[in-house]
Structures are given as C-alpha cells and as structure tokens.
Amino acid sequence: MFPALIIPLLLVKFQTTQEQASNDAGAVSQPELWSKSTFAAAGQNVTLSCFTANGGLPITYELFKMDTIQKTVVVRERNGTAKFTVLVKNITDVGEYKCTAQNNFTTAKQYSKGLNLSLAEQVSKPKLYSNTSSAAVGHNVTLFCVADSGSLPINYSFFRGETFLSLLTRNDRLPATLTINLNSTSDLWMHKCKAENMLSDLQQYSASFNFTLEEPVSKPKLYSNTSSTAVGHNVTLFCVADSGSLPINYSFFRGETFLSLQTRNDRLPATLTINLNSPSCLWIHKCKAENMLSGLQQYSASFNFTLEVKDPSSMWLVICPVIVTVILLLIFILAFPLFILPRCKARKNNTSTVGNTASAKKSSALPASDESNYDAGPTVEEQRESTAQQGEVEYTTVFITNGNKVMERNDSEVQYSEILVRKSN
C-alpha cells in the first residue's frame, strides 16, 4: 500500500522539477512595468520597476522612452526586479515608458505595456486660519485650510495636536473648511492641517493655529452724575462692563435711536455728554457692550432722568428781600429832597433872622438919656457862647405896644432877634 502512494508523489515532484528547470532555462516572458505613482514633480525622482516571471538567468532589462533606451539593468537572481530611477527635470522627462526583458536563450526581446508618467505640481505649504482669533469655551468655530498651488485634486487633513479630525478633498482652489466645537480650554490650541495631492511623498503641513480664550462681556451698567435735570441742560451718561475680554465696544441709545459708539481698551467707563432738548429726551436711555464675541452682546437696564421743577415759594424767598430793599432805597431817595432838606434849610434861616431882629429892636427902644447908664451886659456873641454852654435858649416874638394900641405888622414886616432874659437875684 505504501509503495502505491509513494510512486504518485514522486511523479508529481519530478514533473514540478522539470517545469522549474524549463522556466529557468527557457526564454523570458512578457515583463510588467509599474510605479508607486504615475505623477512626478519637477526635480523629483521616480522609481519604475520591471519584472518578468519566466526566463533563464541572467535577464537583461532595458527602459525605453519613445523608442530610446534610457537605462539598462541586469538581474542575476531569481524573482529579482529591475528598478529604474528617473529624475524628472521638466516636461520632456514625462510621457510613456516601456521596459524589455531578454536572456541568452533567445535574441527576441519581450516588451511590457506602456506606463504614462505625468508631470505634477507639488502642493505648496497650506495656510490654516479661522474667521476669529479668539473664542470662548462652548462656542463653534470654523477652520480654513488652503494650498495656493499644487496639482488638483488636493487632500486636506485636519488635526488637533496628534489627533486626526477630518479629511476633505478639493478639486478647486477654494479652502477646505471644518467647523468644530470648543468643549474645553484644551480645544483652543495646536490646530494643524496637511495638504497632499497625487505626489503623496511630498505632503505639506501648515503652521499651528491657536485660539485665544475669550471672556464674554458682562451686562453693562448705565448711570449719570445726576438723576434729575431740566430741559435744555447738558448731562453725561456713563456705561461700563465689569468683566469681559478687551477691547469692549460701547453703544449708546435713546429708545431705538443710536447715539454714539465708543471703544475702550481698559476698564474705565465710556462717557457721552448729551443735551436734553425736549422732555422726550429724558427717558429710555440704554447702552450695549460687546467684544470680539459679537454673538454675546449685552444691554444695560434703561436709565431715565427726572424732570426738575423749581418751587415758586423758594423763588419768592430770594426775590422778596431784594424788592423790599429797592423800594426802601427809592423812598429814601425821593423823601430826602422833598421833606428833609427843606426843613433843615428853614430851621437854619429862622435862627439867623431872630437873632438879628431882636438886637435891632432893643437898641432902638432904649431912651437916649439912659444910654449912658444902661448896662448892655454881655454881647450877643458872648451870650450865645454862654447859652450854648448852659444849654438854655428861649425864643419869643416881641410886639411893641403904645398904651392900649397894639401895632400890628404884616408877617413880611416882622423881624426876629435873639433877646437874652436874665433873672435878677
């Protein structure tokens, strides 16, 4: 039984050995030409491989382009592959390539099928950017990646650190876009993109792109240095947000009417001075605060001015004293020339006239015979000085009588004089 099984096995082995010897000693079969990439950039080396499955060794391989031998390689090992390195300098180095295989058992050459090598433009270093340079945690942001040059199509790959995010292919020069959500602060940094085309061994990476952590602006406060005012006055409004990434833009409104826009790079309030032209200008003032996170703008509470009305009684308290003072002054000015000044003048004139008349009457009434014995006493001037010292001056009107007859005179003929009356002891 065992010899019956051994004999067929020996026959199979013998047949295989004969076939192998026939292949090793026979003519070569049609070779195959291939390359890892059929695209090449200027200045790039491309490796072309040529192989035939049958034929006795050694086997001579030749590389042709347009029926012109480019290179020759001799393979002396079984299953050996001929490798040709082609340097693509310009467009003349691309086109259809073929290879031939030949050994010593035949003079005929076996030709491979043609392989077209195309000139491709190497992709340039891509640019990675976003529509904003700052973002807050929990927000969505969009990344853009684009290479300015390179043969199409171009494959764009997005990464965060070493983590692959997405692959997009563009057949045009528009950027590849990727929208991502920033779940934590670690998602803000180390974003990159890679660009490559059919020249896969010439892939290019962009520079890293980092987002700046943006703090949303807080609700602003709107206030003024006064809460009540009158129509026509100027007032100043202040608007400030306590927190939020700088710079902060402040917008002022009256109702729905925009008044002013100011930008602050510090924590000081934005100020606006306005004129209240009418009562309607007193009410519904607001301000808005926003920073780079324009989707998170904040409005203040409304601020209204109170119309200021003055108390009439308080005005009279100020006006009345002034009016009374003016009236009294006018009365004094009018009374002085009409009443006071004439009385003073009349009193002075009366005093002078009485003194002179009395002296004259006394001297004329004395008898001539008694003049030598008459003691006139002190003079008028001496008596005046003495009387002034004593403070006892009396005035009277003297009528000269002759018996029962009274001599009457008109007021115009009456003369007055000072008469000194002394009491005898």
mmCIF file of C-alpha atoms in Angstrom, residues 37 40 68-70 202 217 243 250 312 318 331 420:
data_model
loop_
_atom_site.group_PDB
_atom_site.id
_atom_site.type_symbol
_atom_site.label_atom_id
_atom_site.label_comp_id
_atom_site.label_asym_id
_atom_site.label_seq_id
_atom_site.Cartn_x
_atom_site.Cartn_y
_atom_site.Cartn_z
ATOM 1 C CA SER A 37 2.944 56.905 -8.533
ATOM 2 C CA ALA A 40 6.110 63.353 -10.764
ATOM 3 C CA THR A 68 15.092 55.420 -26.872
ATOM 4 C CA ILE A 69 16.933 53.351 -24.322
ATOM 5 C CA GLN A 70 17.180 55.239 -21.083
ATOM 6 C CA LEU A 202 5.586 65.475 -0.887
ATOM 7 C CA VAL A 217 -18.652 90.627 28.285
ATOM 8 C CA SER A 243 -15.751 91.915 33.054
ATOM 9 C CA TYR A 250 -20.000 100.546 23.955
ATOM 10 C CA PRO A 312 -42.302 129.137 43.353
ATOM 11 C CA VAL A 318 -34.945 135.046 47.206
ATOM 12 C CA ILE A 331 -38.422 156.044 49.192
ATOM 13 C CA LEU A 420 -31.369 187.464 76.436
#
